[in-house]
CSV table of C-alpha atoms and ligand atoms in Angstrom, one decimal:
chain,number,residue,atom,x,y,z
P,78,MET,CA,-125.7,9.0,46.3
P,79,ARG,CA,-126.0,11.2,48.5
P,80,LYS,CA,-122.9,13.8,50.1
P,81,GLN,CA,-121.0,12.5,53.1
P,82,VAL,CA,-120.2,14.2,56.1
P,83,LYS,CA,-118.5,13.1,59.6
P,84,CYS,CA,-119.5,13.3,63.2
P,85,GLY,CA,-116.4,12.5,64.8
P,86,ASN,CA,-115.6,8.7,63.7
P,87,VAL,CA,-119.2,8.0,62.4
P,88,LEU,CA,-119.8,8.6,58.8
P,89,ILE,CA,-122.9,10.2,57.4
P,90,GLY,CA,-124.8,9.4,54.0
P,91,GLY,CA,-122.6,8.2,50.8
P,92,GLY,CA,-123.7,4.7,51.1
P,93,ALA,CA,-122.7,4.9,55.1
P,94,PRO,CA,-124.7,2.3,56.8
P,95,ILE,CA,-126.9,3.8,59.2
P,96,SER,CA,-126.3,5.4,62.3
P,97,ILE,CA,-128.4,5.0,65.4
P,98,GLN,CA,-128.9,8.3,67.6
P,99,SER,CA,-130.2,8.7,71.0
P,100,MET,CA,-130.8,11.9,73.3
P,101,THR,CA,-129.6,12.0,76.8
P,102,ASN,CA,-132.4,13.3,79.6
P,103,VAL,CA,-130.0,14.1,82.0
P,104,ASP,CA,-128.9,17.5,83.1
P,105,SER,CA,-126.7,18.9,80.6
P,106,LYS,CA,-124.7,20.4,83.4
P,107,ASP,CA,-124.2,16.9,85.4
P,108,GLU,CA,-120.9,15.4,84.2
P,109,ALA,CA,-121.5,11.9,86.3
P,110,ALA,CA,-124.8,11.8,84.9
P,111,LEU,CA,-124.3,12.6,81.3
P,112,LEU,CA,-120.9,10.1,81.3
P,113,THR,CA,-123.3,7.3,82.9
P,114,GLN,CA,-126.2,7.4,80.7
P,115,ILE,CA,-123.6,7.7,77.2
P,116,ASP,CA,-122.0,4.9,78.4
P,117,GLN,CA,-125.3,3.3,78.9
P,118,LEU,CA,-126.2,4.3,75.1
P,119,ALA,CA,-123.3,3.4,73.7
P,120,LYS,CA,-122.9,0.0,75.2
P,121,ALA,CA,-126.8,-0.3,73.5
P,122,GLY,CA,-125.1,0.2,70.3
P,123,CYS,CA,-125.8,3.8,69.7
P,124,ASP,CA,-123.8,5.6,67.0
P,125,ILE,CA,-124.4,9.1,67.9
P,126,VAL,CA,-125.3,10.9,71.2
P,127,ARG,CA,-127.1,14.6,70.9
P,128,ILE,CA,-126.4,16.5,74.5
P,129,ALA,CA,-129.1,19.3,75.1
P,130,ILE,CA,-126.8,22.7,75.4
P,131,PRO,CA,-129.7,24.9,77.0
P,132,ASP,CA,-127.1,27.3,78.8
P,133,MET,CA,-123.4,28.2,79.2
P,134,GLU,CA,-122.7,25.7,82.0
P,135,SER,CA,-124.3,22.6,79.9
P,136,ALA,CA,-121.6,24.1,77.2
P,137,ARG,CA,-118.5,23.6,79.6
P,138,THR,CA,-119.8,20.2,81.0
P,139,LEU,CA,-119.5,19.2,77.6
P,140,GLN,CA,-115.7,20.3,76.8
P,141,LYS,CA,-115.6,18.3,80.2
P,142,ILE,CA,-116.6,15.6,78.9
P,143,ARG,CA,-116.0,15.3,75.4
P,144,PRO,CA,-112.3,13.6,76.2
P,145,LYS,CA,-113.9,11.0,78.7
P,146,VAL,CA,-115.9,9.1,76.0
P,147,GLU,CA,-115.3,8.0,72.2
P,148,ILE,CA,-118.6,8.5,70.4
P,149,PRO,CA,-119.7,11.1,68.7
P,150,LEU,CA,-121.4,14.0,70.5
P,151,VAL,CA,-123.9,16.0,68.8
P,152,ALA,CA,-125.0,19.8,70.3
P,153,ASP,CA,-128.1,20.6,70.4
P,154,ILE,CA,-129.2,24.7,70.1
P,155,HIS,CA,-131.9,26.5,70.3
P,156,PHE,CA,-132.3,30.3,70.0
P,157,ASP,CA,-128.9,31.1,71.3
P,158,TYR,CA,-126.4,31.4,68.2
P,159,ARG,CA,-123.8,31.7,71.6
P,160,LEU,CA,-124.4,28.1,72.4
P,161,ALA,CA,-123.4,27.0,69.1
P,162,ILE,CA,-120.0,28.7,69.2
P,163,ALA,CA,-119.4,27.5,73.1
P,164,ALA,CA,-120.8,23.8,72.1
P,165,ILE,CA,-118.1,24.1,68.9
P,166,GLU,CA,-115.4,25.2,70.7
P,167,ALA,CA,-116.4,23.1,73.5
P,168,GLY,CA,-115.6,19.9,71.0
P,169,ALA,CA,-118.7,19.5,69.9
P,170,ASP,CA,-118.7,16.8,66.9
P,171,LYS,CA,-121.3,18.0,65.2
P,172,ILE,CA,-124.1,21.1,66.0
P,173,ARG,CA,-127.8,20.5,65.5
P,174,ILE,CA,-129.5,24.1,65.1
P,175,ASN,CA,-132.9,25.7,63.6
P,176,PRO,CA,-131.7,28.6,61.4
P,177,GLY,CA,-134.9,29.9,61.8
P,178,ASN,CA,-134.6,30.6,65.8
P,179,ILE,CA,-130.9,31.3,65.7
P,180,GLY,CA,-132.1,35.0,64.7
P,181,SER,CA,-130.3,37.2,61.8
P,182,ARG,CA,-128.0,36.2,59.4
P,183,GLU,CA,-125.5,37.2,60.8
P,184,ARG,CA,-125.6,35.2,63.8
P,185,VAL,CA,-125.9,32.1,61.8
P,186,LYS,CA,-123.0,33.2,59.7
P,187,ALA,CA,-121.3,33.4,63.2
P,188,VAL,CA,-122.3,29.8,63.7
P,189,VAL,CA,-121.7,28.7,60.4
P,190,ASP,CA,-118.2,30.0,60.7
P,191,ALA,CA,-117.4,28.6,63.7
P,192,ALA,CA,-118.3,25.0,62.5
P,193,ARG,CA,-116.2,26.0,59.3
P,194,GLU,CA,-113.1,26.8,61.5
P,195,ARG,CA,-113.8,22.5,63.4
P,196,ASN,CA,-114.5,21.4,59.8
P,197,ILE,CA,-118.2,19.5,61.7
P,198,PRO,CA,-121.1,18.9,60.3
P,199,ILE,CA,-124.1,21.1,60.9
P,200,ARG,CA,-127.6,19.4,61.1
P,201,ILE,CA,-130.3,21.6,60.0
P,202,GLY,CA,-133.1,20.8,62.3
P,203,VAL,CA,-136.4,22.1,61.3
P,204,ASN,CA,-140.0,20.8,63.1
P,205,SER,CA,-143.3,21.6,62.5
P,206,GLY,CA,-144.0,23.7,65.6
P,207,SER,CA,-140.9,26.2,64.6
P,208,LEU,CA,-142.2,27.2,60.7
P,209,GLU,CA,-141.3,30.9,59.7
P,210,LYS,CA,-144.6,32.3,59.7
P,211,ASP,CA,-144.8,33.7,56.2
P,212,ILE,CA,-144.1,30.1,55.1
P,213,LEU,CA,-147.2,29.3,58.0
P,214,ASP,CA,-148.8,32.1,55.8
P,215,LYS,CA,-148.6,31.0,52.6
P,216,TYR,CA,-149.4,27.2,52.9
P,217,GLY,CA,-152.5,28.3,55.5
P,218,GLY,CA,-150.9,26.0,58.4
P,219,VAL,CA,-148.1,23.7,59.3
P,220,THR,CA,-148.2,21.1,55.8
P,221,ALA,CA,-145.2,19.0,54.5
P,222,GLU,CA,-144.9,21.8,51.9
P,223,GLY,CA,-143.9,24.1,54.0
P,224,LEU,CA,-142.0,22.0,56.4
P,225,ALA,CA,-139.9,21.0,53.2
P,226,GLU,CA,-139.9,24.6,52.1
P,227,SER,CA,-138.3,25.8,55.4
P,228,ALA,CA,-135.8,23.3,55.7
P,229,LEU,CA,-134.3,23.7,52.3
P,230,ARG,CA,-134.4,27.6,52.4
P,231,SER,CA,-132.0,26.6,55.4
P,232,VAL,CA,-129.9,24.6,53.8
P,233,GLN,CA,-129.5,27.4,50.9
P,234,ILE,CA,-128.9,30.5,53.7
P,235,ILE,CA,-125.6,28.2,54.3
P,236,GLU,CA,-124.9,26.9,51.3
P,237,ASP,CA,-124.6,30.7,50.3
P,238,MET,CA,-122.3,31.3,53.4
P,239,GLY,CA,-120.4,28.8,51.4
P,240,TYR,CA,-120.8,25.8,53.3
P,241,ASP,CA,-121.9,22.2,52.6
P,242,HIS,CA,-121.0,20.1,55.6
P,243,LEU,CA,-124.8,19.5,56.1
P,244,VAL,CA,-127.5,17.4,57.3
P,245,VAL,CA,-130.7,17.9,56.8
P,246,SER,CA,-134.1,17.2,59.1
P,247,LEU,CA,-137.8,18.2,58.8
P,248,LYS,CA,-139.7,16.2,61.9
P,249,SER,CA,-143.9,16.9,62.3
P,250,SER,CA,-145.5,14.4,64.8
P,251,ASP,CA,-148.3,13.7,62.0
P,252,VAL,CA,-146.7,10.4,60.5
P,253,LEU,CA,-148.1,10.7,56.9
P,254,MET,CA,-147.1,15.0,56.7
P,255,ASN,CA,-144.2,13.7,57.9
P,256,TYR,CA,-143.4,11.3,55.2
P,257,ARG,CA,-144.6,13.3,52.5
P,258,ALA,CA,-142.4,16.1,53.7
P,259,HIS,CA,-139.0,14.1,53.4
P,260,LYS,CA,-140.5,12.8,50.2
P,261,LEU,CA,-140.3,16.4,48.9
P,262,VAL,CA,-136.6,17.2,50.8
P,263,ALA,CA,-135.2,13.7,49.4
P,264,GLU,CA,-136.2,14.6,46.2
P,265,LYS,CA,-134.6,18.2,46.1
P,266,THR,CA,-131.7,18.5,47.9
P,267,ASP,CA,-128.3,15.7,47.9
P,268,HIS,CA,-127.6,16.6,51.7
P,269,PRO,CA,-127.6,13.6,54.2
P,270,ILE,CA,-131.1,13.1,55.9
P,271,HIS,CA,-131.4,12.0,59.1
P,272,ILE,CA,-135.2,11.3,60.0
P,273,GLY,CA,-137.5,10.5,62.9
P,274,ILE,CA,-141.0,10.6,64.2
P,275,THR,CA,-141.0,13.6,66.7
P,276,GLU,CA,-142.4,13.7,70.0
P,277,ALA,CA,-143.8,9.8,69.0
P,278,GLY,CA,-145.3,9.1,72.2
P,279,THR,CA,-145.1,7.0,75.2
P,280,LEU,CA,-142.6,3.4,74.8
P,281,LYS,CA,-146.3,1.4,73.2
P,282,ARG,CA,-147.7,4.1,70.8
P,283,GLY,CA,-144.5,5.6,70.2
P,284,LYS,CA,-142.7,2.4,69.2
P,285,VAL,CA,-145.9,2.2,66.3
P,286,LYS,CA,-145.5,5.5,64.6
P,287,SER,CA,-141.8,5.2,64.5
P,288,ALA,CA,-142.5,1.9,62.9
P,289,VAL,CA,-144.5,3.0,60.6
P,290,GLY,CA,-143.0,6.4,59.8
P,291,ILE,CA,-139.6,6.1,60.1
P,292,GLY,CA,-139.9,2.5,58.4
P,293,ALA,CA,-141.8,3.6,55.4
P,294,LEU,CA,-138.6,6.0,55.0
P,295,LEU,CA,-135.9,3.5,54.9
P,296,LEU,CA,-138.1,1.4,52.5
P,297,GLU,CA,-138.1,4.2,50.2
P,298,GLY,CA,-133.9,4.4,50.6
P,299,ILE,CA,-134.7,7.8,52.7
P,300,GLY,CA,-132.6,8.2,55.9
P,301,ASP,CA,-129.1,8.3,56.7
P,302,THR,CA,-128.9,8.5,60.1
P,303,MET,CA,-132.1,8.2,62.0
P,304,ARG,CA,-133.6,8.7,65.9
P,305,VAL,CA,-136.6,6.9,67.4
P,306,SER,CA,-138.6,9.4,69.7
P,307,LEU,CA,-139.7,7.9,72.8
P,308,THR,CA,-140.8,9.2,76.3
P,309,ALA,CA,-139.3,6.5,77.6
P,310,ASP,CA,-135.3,5.5,78.8
P,311,PRO,CA,-133.4,6.6,75.6
P,312,VAL,CA,-131.5,3.1,75.6
P,313,GLU,CA,-135.1,1.5,74.6
P,314,GLU,CA,-135.2,4.1,71.3
P,315,VAL,CA,-131.8,2.9,70.6
P,316,SER,CA,-132.3,-1.2,70.9
P,317,TYR,CA,-135.8,0.3,68.9
P,318,ALA,CA,-134.0,1.8,66.1
P,319,LYS,CA,-131.4,-1.5,65.9
P,320,GLU,CA,-134.8,-3.6,65.8
P,321,LEU,CA,-136.3,-1.2,62.9
P,322,LEU,CA,-133.1,-1.4,61.1
P,323,GLU,CA,-133.2,-4.8,61.0
P,324,ALA,CA,-136.8,-5.5,60.4
P,325,VAL,CA,-136.6,-3.4,56.8
P,326,GLY,CA,-133.1,-5.3,56.2
P,327,LEU,CA,-130.4,-2.5,56.5
P,328,ARG,CA,-128.9,-4.4,59.7
P,329,GLU,CA,-128.5,-8.4,60.3
P,330,PRO,CA,-130.4,-9.3,62.9
P,331,GLN,CA,-128.7,-11.1,65.6
P,332,VAL,CA,-131.0,-13.1,66.2
P,333,ASN,CA,-133.4,-14.2,62.8
P,334,LEU,CA,-136.6,-15.9,64.7
P,335,VAL,CA,-139.4,-16.8,62.9
P,336,SER,CA,-142.7,-18.1,65.1
P,337,CYS,CA,-146.5,-18.5,64.1
P,338,PRO,CA,-148.9,-16.7,65.8
P,339,THR,CA,-150.5,-19.7,67.7
P,340,CYS,CA,-154.4,-21.4,66.6
P,341,GLY,CA,-156.1,-24.2,67.8
P,342,ARG,CA,-154.2,-26.9,66.5
P,343,THR,CA,-151.3,-26.3,68.4
P,344,LYS,CA,-150.4,-28.4,70.8
P,345,VAL,CA,-147.1,-27.6,73.3
P,346,ASP,CA,-146.4,-23.9,74.7
P,347,LEU,CA,-145.4,-21.9,71.6
P,348,GLN,CA,-145.6,-18.6,73.5
P,349,GLY,CA,-143.3,-19.9,75.9
P,350,LEU,CA,-140.9,-22.2,73.8
P,351,ALA,CA,-140.5,-19.4,71.2
P,352,GLU,CA,-139.6,-16.7,74.0
P,353,GLU,CA,-137.3,-18.7,75.9
P,354,VAL,CA,-135.4,-19.9,72.3
P,355,GLU,CA,-135.5,-16.0,71.6
P,356,ARG,CA,-133.9,-15.5,75.0
P,357,ARG,CA,-130.9,-17.6,74.5
P,358,LEU,CA,-130.4,-16.7,71.1
P,359,SER,CA,-130.0,-13.0,72.2
P,360,GLU,CA,-127.5,-14.4,75.3
P,361,THR,CA,-125.5,-15.5,72.5
P,362,ASP,CA,-123.7,-14.6,68.9
P,363,ILE,CA,-124.0,-17.7,67.2
P,364,ALA,CA,-127.4,-17.6,65.5
P,365,ARG,CA,-125.8,-14.2,63.9
P,366,GLY,CA,-127.5,-14.0,59.9
P,367,LEU,CA,-129.3,-17.3,60.7
P,368,ARG,CA,-132.6,-17.9,60.3
P,369,VAL,CA,-134.4,-20.2,62.9
P,370,ALA,CA,-138.1,-21.3,63.0
P,371,VAL,CA,-140.2,-22.3,65.9
P,372,MET,CA,-143.7,-23.9,64.7
P,373,GLY,CA,-146.5,-24.7,66.2
P,374,CYS,CA,-147.6,-27.8,64.1
P,375,VAL,CA,-147.7,-30.1,61.5
P,376,VAL,CA,-149.8,-27.6,58.8
P,377,ASN,CA,-147.2,-24.8,58.2
P,378,GLY,CA,-144.5,-26.2,60.8
P,379,PRO,CA,-142.6,-28.5,58.7
P,380,GLY,CA,-142.1,-26.4,55.6
P,381,GLU,CA,-141.4,-23.3,57.6
P,382,ALA,CA,-139.1,-24.8,59.7
P,383,LYS,CA,-137.3,-26.7,57.0
P,384,GLU,CA,-136.8,-23.7,55.0
P,385,ALA,CA,-134.6,-22.6,58.2
P,386,ASP,CA,-131.5,-23.2,58.7
P,387,PHE,CA,-132.6,-24.9,62.5
P,388,GLY,CA,-135.7,-25.2,63.4
P,389,VAL,CA,-138.9,-26.9,65.1
P,390,ALA,CA,-142.1,-28.5,63.9
P,391,GLY,CA,-144.5,-28.8,67.2
P,392,GLY,CA,-147.0,-32.2,67.6
P,393,ASP,CA,-148.7,-33.2,70.7
P,394,GLY,CA,-146.5,-32.2,73.5
P,395,LYS,CA,-143.6,-32.9,70.9
P,396,GLY,CA,-141.0,-31.3,68.9
P,397,VAL,CA,-139.3,-32.1,65.3
P,398,ILE,CA,-136.1,-30.6,65.2
P,399,PHE,CA,-135.2,-29.8,61.7
P,400,ALA,CA,-131.9,-28.8,60.8
P,401,LYS,CA,-130.6,-27.0,57.1
P,402,GLY,CA,-133.9,-28.6,55.9
P,403,LYS,CA,-133.4,-32.2,57.7
P,404,ILE,CA,-135.1,-34.0,60.1
P,405,LEU,CA,-132.8,-34.7,63.1
P,406,LYS,CA,-135.1,-36.2,66.1
P,407,THR,CA,-138.0,-36.0,67.5
P,408,VAL,CA,-138.1,-34.9,71.2
P,409,GLU,CA,-140.0,-34.1,74.3
P,410,GLU,CA,-142.1,-30.9,74.7
P,411,LYS,CA,-139.4,-30.1,77.7
P,412,ASP,CA,-136.0,-31.1,75.4
P,413,ILE,CA,-136.9,-28.6,72.7
P,414,VAL,CA,-135.3,-25.8,73.3
P,415,ASP,CA,-132.2,-27.5,74.8
P,416,GLU,CA,-132.1,-29.7,72.1
P,417,LEU,CA,-132.4,-26.8,69.5
P,418,MET,CA,-129.9,-24.8,70.6
P,419,ASN,CA,-127.7,-27.8,70.9
P,420,ALA,CA,-128.6,-28.2,66.8
P,421,ILE,CA,-127.6,-24.6,66.5
P,422,GLU,CA,-124.0,-25.3,68.5
P,423,GLY,CA,-123.1,-28.3,66.8
P,424,LYS,CA,-123.5,-30.3,69.8
S,191,LIG,S1,-148.1,-23.3,62.3
S,191,LIG,FE1,-149.5,-24.6,62.8
S,191,LIG,S2,-149.8,-23.9,64.9
S,191,LIG,FE2,-148.8,-22.9,64.0
S,191,LIG,S3,-150.2,-21.3,63.2
S,191,LIG,FE3,-149.8,-22.1,61.8
S,191,LIG,S4,-151.3,-23.9,61.8
S,191,LIG,FE4,-151.7,-23.2,63.9
């Protein structure tokens, strides 16, 4: 079992549920814009919000917003140790630094001492663009081994300062390198691990890379907190992170809908039906924990639909509604969604 740290009121590691993070992308000096976006992220299901702190004014803004929101806030710091200290004093619940770009040991220690005083965790964030020169030379460029070594070296530096409220992260936009680097680190440290694919890309490509890269790690049991990085509205990152956790069985889905891919046997508008059922179920909590099947025909349809808690198997302009393995009724295509919803609602 990995160690556990506390970020505000959210536990990370030690068997806690995998928390979802995202990052604001509005101006970190703009209090109103930050509050609006943090609210959107929290409503979407985000557990922890990270904010870039590139200057002192942003740290002052963090101080103003900290008491106004409940969700834990992480300050993302690069290069300037004074910003890290200012963010900690401003009330950050965790800071993310890359010790490799913070500078001398004394500066890193000043940050660690400030974190210790407030008892907040430090996320060590190493990415493929910021590996130390000696590591690049040793491995002949950016490699999984180099990423892992860099992360473990940073962990060691902070552990040697007597602090172990740490979260480790290492990110590459190369899915295979990312996977291998995480496997190496997971074997060699017991600190919680923050997972993600950095610079994954735009919505469509980024989702595929994240599904493979993050999904593979989750299936290996690696990952205590996660961020899906997308070149898109951060709210998209949160909803997709939830979908990923549901897909690997780590979160109970709001809608566990199975539907067939359709083929030449389909004689109802199955795509339309499945989308409508999904839309209606997503508006309510009544089907949480239930499996609902929308199948096109009699070949696999009745079997799948019977295995589900509720289901429909399409026929020629008709649908057979099933509940708990039993046929309830056969209805006209236009009534399928209403009748299925009635069955789920127990009407
Ligand atoms: S359930 Fe029927 S309609 Fe759907 S893909 Fe299978 S055979 Fe085709």
